[in-house]
Amino acid sequence: MTFFVQISDLLVLLVVFSLIVIAYLFLKNITISILVGMAGMILFYGIPIADFFLSFLPGRAFTLPMLFFFLVIIGVMALSSLLKEAGLVDSVVRIVERRVRYPWSLAVFPALVGLLPMPGGAIFSAPMVARADRSERLSGAQRAVVNYWFRHLWEYWLPLYPGVLLAVELSGMSTLSFMRNHAVFMVLALVVGYVVYLRAVTRAGGGRGEEEDAGAGDGLRAPFLEIGIVLGVYVLGSVLFPGVRGGRYLWLALGVWSAIAVLLVRTDIPGGKVRGVFFGKRLWSLVLLVMLIRVYGFLFEFPSDGGTLAERIAGSLSGAGIPPVVVLVFLPFIAGLVLGIAVGFVGVSFPVVMGLLSGMGVERVGPYVMLAYVAGYIGMMLSPLHVCFVVSSEYFESHLFRNMRLLAVPLVVIAAGAGGYFFVLKAFGW
């Protein structure tokens, strides 16, 4: 009985998470499901509603980084729709199809977009995946998962991503050591993604797809200029002005909205369609969903007598006599599952992880950091609160929780690979 008392905060969290799943299964609406989960957290954890919404939340939500975050979200969704309206999505699809065999072309689009660490970036590549599979060899669920899976090849190791940067900082590892230890998972994810998602399409008669005759102007009309603007502004701004007020989302916001301005100048999208994009129900319903996901995450930061909820859950795990290695895996996994964002699971779990490693007297932390990060990553990929997972599922009109089943086999392979690789890293002293 003492054991269950010690992990009571975690058990309540699992109940709340179950409420989200059950609500979605019955209501088929992820926005309402998250509201149900938030209500459950407030009720079960006794969070004072007035204190949270009137005192605590404004200090977290009404900040420059959060403003730029939502400017990025709105801009990415608008840019994605405007590129489609301008016919540039079709152009880039034709260019890639002339150079990359189907079904590999399905993976290229989200992988390229994945180089841009923008929240909700899966909505940017979704129209390209849909266009590349215009013969509909894949179901809506398969399209959603292909878009989602290959969009996240880079976040295992690329230091453009905030989660990677925070993991490097909290672990005390060098950036190059972290990249060296984690880059193998991009390769593993690429291989397992092909075997599970794309090989069957190839066997069914894949080739270069249904190529269309493309004019010589396709290269000029493809959205490479807009993508280059986003990437260029982000990289230059981050390098030249690393400490500027507004956080990491400032340069992404400037890049995305600059790209929108250039796109509107160089194309002839009718004004009615532009207004339809910016004032349409699709864009603002997704923005509302992202807002709720962020508020849900802020609930974990609300301070109480025993610390924040995240700290209480971490403390209950480490204080219940559970073996440290289990905590190293389970805590990041749960954090990834309930927060749905890499910087979130790293920020919640890594202070505990590094404290445990220090207590264990571990000098070479690389293998343990890898294990913790990959566990959190797997939880994040399965999270119904992961913005990319939500927007990809919504775009292809597929069932979010059924899509999770399509992720099971690849993620089991990633988990098994991490378990084996742990001993390889220890053997090499990395």
Coordinates of C-alpha atoms in Angstrom, one line a residue:
M1 CA 0.0 0.0 0.0
T2 CA 2.9 2.4 0.8
F3 CA 4.2 1.9 -2.7
F4 CA 0.9 3.0 -4.3
V5 CA 0.7 6.0 -2.0
Q6 CA 4.2 7.0 -3.1
I7 CA 3.3 6.9 -6.8
S8 CA -0.2 8.3 -6.4
D9 CA 0.6 11.4 -8.4
L10 CA 1.7 9.1 -11.3
L11 CA -1.4 6.9 -11.0
V12 CA -3.7 10.0 -11.1
L13 CA -1.9 11.2 -14.2
L14 CA -2.5 7.8 -15.9
V15 CA -6.2 8.1 -15.1
V16 CA -6.3 11.6 -16.6
F17 CA -4.5 10.4 -19.7
S18 CA -7.0 7.5 -19.9
L19 CA -9.8 10.1 -19.8
I20 CA -8.4 11.9 -22.8
V21 CA -8.2 8.6 -24.8
I22 CA -11.8 7.5 -23.8
A23 CA -13.2 11.0 -24.6
Y24 CA -11.6 10.9 -28.0
L25 CA -12.8 7.4 -28.8
F26 CA -16.4 8.4 -28.0
L27 CA -16.5 12.0 -29.2
K28 CA -14.0 11.8 -32.1
N29 CA -12.9 15.4 -31.2
I30 CA -9.4 15.9 -29.9
T31 CA -10.1 19.5 -28.8
I32 CA -12.9 18.4 -26.5
S33 CA -10.9 15.4 -25.3
I34 CA -8.0 17.7 -24.2
L35 CA -10.5 19.9 -22.4
V36 CA -11.8 16.8 -20.6
G37 CA -8.2 15.9 -19.6
M38 CA -7.5 19.4 -18.3
A39 CA -10.7 19.3 -16.3
G40 CA -9.6 16.0 -14.8
M41 CA -6.2 17.3 -13.9
I42 CA -7.7 20.4 -12.2
L43 CA -10.2 18.2 -10.3
F44 CA -8.0 15.3 -9.3
Y45 CA -4.9 17.4 -8.4
G46 CA -6.9 20.1 -6.7
I47 CA -5.4 22.9 -8.8
P48 CA -7.1 26.2 -7.8
I49 CA -8.9 27.4 -11.0
A50 CA -8.7 31.1 -10.2
D51 CA -5.1 31.0 -9.2
F52 CA -4.1 29.1 -12.3
F53 CA -6.0 31.1 -14.9
L54 CA -5.8 34.6 -13.4
S55 CA -2.4 34.5 -11.7
F56 CA -0.2 31.7 -13.1
L57 CA -1.3 31.3 -16.7
P58 CA -0.9 34.9 -17.8
G59 CA 2.7 34.9 -16.7
R60 CA 3.4 31.9 -18.9
A61 CA 1.1 32.6 -21.9
F62 CA 1.5 36.4 -22.4
T63 CA 5.2 36.4 -23.1
L64 CA 7.2 37.3 -26.2
P65 CA 8.3 33.7 -26.8
M66 CA 4.7 32.5 -26.6
L67 CA 3.6 35.3 -29.0
F68 CA 6.2 34.3 -31.5
F69 CA 5.3 30.7 -31.0
F70 CA 1.7 31.3 -32.1
L71 CA 2.9 33.6 -34.9
V72 CA 4.9 30.6 -36.2
I73 CA 2.0 28.2 -35.8
I74 CA -0.4 30.6 -37.7
G75 CA 2.2 31.4 -40.3
V76 CA 3.2 27.8 -41.0
M77 CA -0.5 26.7 -41.5
A78 CA -1.2 29.8 -43.7
L79 CA 2.0 29.3 -45.7
S80 CA 1.1 25.6 -46.3
S81 CA -2.3 26.5 -47.6
L82 CA -1.1 29.5 -49.7
L83 CA 1.5 27.3 -51.4
K84 CA -1.2 24.9 -52.3
E85 CA -3.4 27.7 -53.6
A86 CA -0.5 29.0 -55.7
G87 CA 0.1 25.6 -57.3
L88 CA 3.6 25.4 -55.9
V89 CA 2.9 22.2 -54.0
D90 CA 2.2 20.5 -57.4
S91 CA 5.4 22.0 -58.8
V92 CA 7.7 20.7 -56.1
V93 CA 6.0 17.3 -56.2
R94 CA 6.7 17.0 -60.0
I95 CA 10.3 18.1 -59.6
V96 CA 11.0 15.5 -56.8
E97 CA 9.1 12.8 -58.7
R98 CA 11.4 13.3 -61.7
R99 CA 14.4 12.7 -59.5
V100 CA 13.2 10.3 -56.8
R101 CA 11.4 7.0 -57.3
Y102 CA 8.0 6.5 -55.8
P103 CA 7.4 5.7 -52.9
W104 CA 10.6 7.3 -51.7
S105 CA 9.2 10.6 -52.8
L106 CA 6.6 10.3 -50.1
A107 CA 9.4 10.3 -47.5
V108 CA 11.4 13.1 -49.1
F109 CA 8.9 15.9 -48.6
P110 CA 8.4 15.5 -44.8
A111 CA 12.1 14.9 -44.3
L112 CA 13.0 18.1 -46.1
V113 CA 10.5 20.1 -44.0
G114 CA 11.9 18.4 -40.9
L115 CA 15.1 20.4 -41.4
L116 CA 13.0 23.3 -40.2
P117 CA 12.4 23.0 -36.5
M118 CA 9.0 24.7 -36.7
P119 CA 6.1 23.6 -34.4
G120 CA 3.3 21.9 -36.4
G121 CA 5.6 21.5 -39.4
A122 CA 3.9 18.3 -40.5
I123 CA 1.0 20.5 -41.8
F124 CA 3.6 22.1 -44.2
S125 CA 4.5 18.7 -45.8
A126 CA 1.1 17.1 -45.7
P127 CA -0.2 18.6 -49.0
M128 CA 3.0 17.4 -50.7
V129 CA 2.5 13.9 -49.4
A130 CA -1.1 14.0 -50.5
R131 CA -0.2 15.2 -54.0
A132 CA 2.6 12.6 -54.4
D133 CA 0.1 9.9 -53.6
R134 CA -2.6 11.2 -55.8
S135 CA -3.5 7.7 -57.0
E136 CA -4.4 7.0 -53.3
R137 CA -2.4 3.8 -53.0
L138 CA -2.2 4.6 -49.3
S139 CA -5.1 5.1 -46.9
G140 CA -5.6 8.4 -45.1
A141 CA -4.1 6.8 -41.9
Q142 CA -1.1 5.6 -43.8
R143 CA -0.5 9.0 -45.4
A144 CA -0.8 10.7 -42.0
V145 CA 1.7 8.3 -40.4
V146 CA 4.2 8.5 -43.3
N147 CA 4.1 12.3 -43.1
Y148 CA 4.5 12.2 -39.4
W149 CA 7.2 9.6 -39.2
F150 CA 9.6 11.0 -41.8
R151 CA 9.0 14.5 -40.6
H152 CA 10.7 13.5 -37.3
L153 CA 13.9 11.9 -38.6
W154 CA 16.1 14.8 -37.5
E155 CA 15.0 15.5 -34.0
Y156 CA 16.9 12.6 -32.6
W157 CA 20.2 14.5 -33.0
L158 CA 20.1 17.7 -35.0
P159 CA 21.0 20.7 -32.8
L160 CA 18.6 23.0 -34.6
Y161 CA 15.9 21.5 -32.4
P162 CA 15.3 23.1 -29.0
G163 CA 14.9 19.6 -27.3
V164 CA 18.3 18.5 -28.5
L165 CA 19.9 21.8 -27.4
L166 CA 18.3 21.5 -23.9
A167 CA 19.4 17.9 -23.6
V168 CA 22.9 18.8 -24.5
E169 CA 22.9 21.6 -21.9
L170 CA 21.3 19.6 -19.1
S171 CA 23.4 16.5 -19.7
G172 CA 26.7 18.4 -19.8
M173 CA 27.7 16.5 -23.0
S174 CA 29.4 18.3 -25.9
T175 CA 27.1 18.9 -28.9
L176 CA 29.3 16.7 -31.1
S177 CA 29.3 13.8 -28.6
F178 CA 25.5 14.0 -28.4
M179 CA 25.2 14.1 -32.2
R180 CA 27.6 11.2 -32.6
N181 CA 25.7 9.1 -30.1
H182 CA 22.2 9.8 -31.5
A183 CA 22.6 10.2 -35.3
V184 CA 22.3 6.4 -35.7
F185 CA 18.6 6.6 -34.8
M186 CA 17.9 8.8 -37.8
V187 CA 19.3 6.0 -40.0
L188 CA 17.4 3.3 -38.1
A189 CA 14.2 5.3 -38.3
L190 CA 14.7 5.8 -42.1
V191 CA 15.3 2.1 -42.6
V192 CA 12.4 0.9 -40.4
G193 CA 10.1 3.5 -41.9
Y194 CA 10.9 2.2 -45.4
V195 CA 10.4 -1.4 -44.4
V196 CA 7.1 -0.9 -42.5
Y197 CA 5.5 1.9 -44.5
L198 CA 6.9 2.1 -48.0
R199 CA 8.1 -1.4 -49.1
A200 CA 4.6 -2.7 -49.5
V201 CA 3.8 0.1 -51.9
T202 CA 6.9 -0.7 -53.9
R203 CA 5.9 -4.3 -54.2
A204 CA 2.5 -3.3 -55.3
G205 CA 4.0 -1.7 -58.4
G206 CA 5.6 1.5 -57.4
G207 CA 7.8 3.3 -59.9
R208 CA 8.2 6.9 -60.6
G209 CA 4.5 7.4 -59.8
E210 CA 2.2 9.1 -62.2
E211 CA 4.6 11.7 -63.6
E212 CA 3.0 14.6 -65.3
D213 CA 4.5 16.8 -68.0
A214 CA 6.0 19.8 -66.3
G215 CA 6.9 23.1 -67.9
A216 CA 10.3 24.5 -67.8
G217 CA 9.2 27.0 -65.3
D218 CA 8.5 24.5 -62.6
G219 CA 11.8 25.1 -61.0
L220 CA 11.1 28.8 -60.7
R221 CA 7.5 28.1 -59.4
A222 CA 8.5 25.6 -56.8
P223 CA 8.5 26.9 -53.2
F224 CA 12.3 26.6 -52.8
L225 CA 12.5 30.4 -52.4
E226 CA 10.0 30.4 -49.6
I227 CA 11.6 27.5 -47.8
G228 CA 15.0 29.1 -48.3
I229 CA 13.8 32.3 -46.7
V230 CA 12.5 30.5 -43.6
L231 CA 15.7 28.6 -43.2
G232 CA 17.9 31.5 -44.0
V233 CA 16.3 33.9 -41.6
Y234 CA 16.2 31.4 -38.8
V235 CA 19.9 30.3 -39.1
L236 CA 21.2 33.9 -39.7
G237 CA 19.2 35.3 -36.9
S238 CA 20.1 32.6 -34.4
V239 CA 23.8 32.9 -35.3
L240 CA 24.2 36.6 -35.4
F241 CA 21.8 37.5 -32.6
P242 CA 21.8 34.5 -30.2
G243 CA 20.7 36.4 -27.1
V244 CA 18.0 38.6 -28.6
R245 CA 14.8 39.0 -26.6
G246 CA 11.9 36.9 -27.9
G247 CA 13.4 33.5 -27.8
R248 CA 14.0 30.9 -30.5
Y249 CA 10.7 31.4 -32.1
L250 CA 11.4 35.0 -33.1
W251 CA 13.5 34.1 -36.1
L252 CA 11.2 31.4 -37.2
A253 CA 8.3 33.8 -37.1
L254 CA 10.2 36.4 -39.1
G255 CA 11.2 33.8 -41.6
V256 CA 7.7 32.3 -42.1
W257 CA 6.0 35.6 -42.4
S258 CA 8.7 37.0 -44.7
A259 CA 8.1 33.9 -46.9
I260 CA 4.4 34.6 -46.9
A261 CA 5.0 38.2 -48.1
V262 CA 7.3 37.1 -50.9
L263 CA 4.9 34.4 -51.9
L264 CA 2.0 36.8 -52.2
V265 CA 4.1 39.2 -54.2
R266 CA 5.4 36.7 -56.7
T267 CA 2.2 34.8 -57.3
D268 CA -1.3 35.8 -58.4
I269 CA -3.4 34.1 -55.7
P270 CA -6.9 35.7 -55.8
G271 CA -7.7 37.9 -52.8
G272 CA -10.7 35.8 -52.0
K273 CA -8.6 32.7 -51.6
V274 CA -6.1 34.6 -49.4
R275 CA -8.9 35.8 -47.2
G276 CA -10.3 32.2 -47.1
V277 CA -6.9 30.9 -45.8
F278 CA -6.5 33.5 -43.1
F279 CA -10.1 33.5 -41.9
G280 CA -11.0 29.9 -42.6
K281 CA -12.3 27.5 -39.9
R282 CA -9.5 25.0 -40.6
L283 CA -6.7 27.3 -39.6
W284 CA -8.2 28.7 -36.5
S285 CA -9.6 25.4 -35.2
L286 CA -6.0 24.1 -35.3
V287 CA -4.7 27.2 -33.6
L288 CA -7.3 26.7 -30.8
L289 CA -6.2 23.1 -30.5
V290 CA -2.5 24.1 -30.2
M291 CA -3.4 26.7 -27.6
L292 CA -5.2 24.1 -25.5
I293 CA -2.2 21.8 -25.8
R294 CA 0.1 24.5 -24.4
V295 CA -2.3 25.3 -21.5
Y296 CA -2.4 21.6 -20.7
G297 CA 1.4 21.6 -20.6
F298 CA 1.4 24.7 -18.3
L299 CA -0.7 22.7 -15.7
F300 CA 2.4 20.6 -15.1
E301 CA 4.3 23.8 -14.1
F302 CA 1.8 25.0 -11.6
P303 CA 3.5 25.2 -8.2
S304 CA 2.0 23.6 -5.1
D305 CA 3.2 22.6 -1.6
G306 CA 5.1 19.7 -3.0
G307 CA 6.6 21.5 -5.9
T308 CA 5.2 21.5 -9.5
L309 CA 3.2 18.6 -10.7
A310 CA 6.1 17.5 -12.9
E311 CA 8.5 17.6 -9.9
R312 CA 6.0 15.6 -7.7
I313 CA 5.7 12.9 -10.3
A314 CA 9.5 12.7 -10.8
G315 CA 10.0 12.6 -7.0
S316 CA 7.4 9.9 -6.4
L317 CA 9.1 7.6 -9.0
S318 CA 12.6 8.1 -7.6
G319 CA 11.5 7.8 -4.0
A320 CA 9.4 4.7 -4.4
G321 CA 12.4 2.3 -4.4
I322 CA 12.1 1.8 -8.2
P323 CA 15.5 0.8 -9.8
P324 CA 17.2 3.9 -11.2
V325 CA 17.5 2.5 -14.7
V326 CA 13.8 2.0 -14.8
V327 CA 13.3 5.6 -13.8
L328 CA 15.7 6.7 -16.4
V329 CA 13.5 5.1 -19.1
F330 CA 10.0 5.4 -17.6
L331 CA 10.1 9.0 -16.5
P332 CA 11.1 10.5 -19.9
F333 CA 8.7 8.1 -21.6
I334 CA 5.7 9.3 -19.5
A335 CA 6.8 12.9 -19.9
G336 CA 7.0 12.6 -23.6
L337 CA 3.6 10.8 -23.7
V338 CA 1.8 13.5 -21.6
L339 CA 3.5 16.6 -23.0
G340 CA 4.0 15.7 -26.6
I341 CA 7.1 17.9 -27.2
A342 CA 10.8 17.1 -27.0
V343 CA 11.8 20.3 -25.1
G344 CA 9.0 19.4 -22.6
F345 CA 10.0 15.8 -21.8
V346 CA 13.7 16.9 -21.6
G347 CA 12.9 19.8 -19.3
V348 CA 10.7 17.7 -17.0
S349 CA 12.8 14.5 -16.8
F350 CA 16.4 15.3 -17.4
P351 CA 17.0 17.1 -14.1
V352 CA 15.9 14.0 -12.3
V353 CA 17.8 11.7 -14.8
M354 CA 21.1 13.6 -14.3
G355 CA 20.5 13.7 -10.5
L356 CA 20.1 9.9 -10.4
L357 CA 23.2 9.4 -12.6
S358 CA 25.2 11.7 -10.2
G359 CA 23.9 9.6 -7.3
M360 CA 24.9 6.4 -9.0
G361 CA 28.4 7.8 -9.5
V362 CA 28.2 7.5 -13.3
E363 CA 31.1 9.3 -15.0
R364 CA 30.4 8.6 -18.7
V365 CA 26.7 9.6 -19.0
G366 CA 26.4 9.2 -22.8
P367 CA 24.8 5.8 -22.9
Y368 CA 22.3 6.7 -20.2
V369 CA 21.4 10.1 -21.8
M370 CA 20.8 8.2 -25.0
L371 CA 18.5 5.8 -23.3
A372 CA 16.5 8.5 -21.6
Y373 CA 16.2 10.7 -24.6
V374 CA 15.1 7.9 -26.9
A375 CA 12.5 6.7 -24.3
G376 CA 11.2 10.3 -24.1
Y377 CA 11.2 10.5 -27.9
I378 CA 9.1 7.3 -28.2
G379 CA 6.6 8.7 -25.7
M380 CA 6.5 11.9 -27.6
M381 CA 5.8 10.1 -30.9
L382 CA 2.9 8.3 -29.3
S383 CA 1.4 11.3 -27.6
P384 CA -2.1 12.5 -28.7
L385 CA -0.9 16.0 -27.6
H386 CA 2.0 16.1 -30.2
V387 CA 1.0 19.0 -32.5
C388 CA 2.5 17.3 -35.6
F389 CA 0.6 14.1 -34.9
V390 CA -2.6 15.9 -34.4
V391 CA -2.4 18.2 -37.5
S392 CA -1.2 15.3 -39.7
S393 CA -4.1 13.1 -38.6
E394 CA -6.6 15.9 -38.9
Y395 CA -5.3 16.9 -42.4
F396 CA -5.7 13.4 -43.7
E397 CA -9.0 12.9 -41.9
S398 CA -7.8 9.8 -40.0
H399 CA -8.4 8.5 -36.5
L400 CA -5.7 9.7 -34.2
F401 CA -5.7 6.7 -31.9
R402 CA -5.9 4.2 -34.7
N403 CA -2.9 5.9 -36.2
M404 CA -1.0 5.0 -33.1
R405 CA -1.2 1.3 -33.9
L406 CA 0.6 2.0 -37.2
L407 CA 3.5 3.5 -35.1
A408 CA 3.8 0.5 -32.8
V409 CA 6.1 -1.7 -34.8
P410 CA 8.6 1.0 -35.8
L411 CA 8.8 2.3 -32.3
V412 CA 9.4 -1.2 -30.8
V413 CA 12.3 -1.5 -33.3
I414 CA 13.6 1.9 -32.1
A415 CA 13.3 0.8 -28.5
A416 CA 15.1 -2.5 -29.1
G417 CA 17.8 -0.6 -31.0
A418 CA 18.3 1.7 -28.1
G419 CA 18.6 -1.2 -25.7
G420 CA 21.3 -2.9 -27.8
Y421 CA 23.0 0.4 -28.6
F422 CA 23.3 1.2 -24.9
F423 CA 25.8 -1.6 -24.5
V424 CA 27.7 -0.6 -27.6
L425 CA 28.2 2.9 -26.3
K426 CA 29.3 1.6 -22.9
A427 CA 31.8 -0.7 -24.6
F428 CA 33.3 2.2 -26.6
G429 CA 33.3 4.4 -23.5
W430 CA 31.1 7.0 -25.3

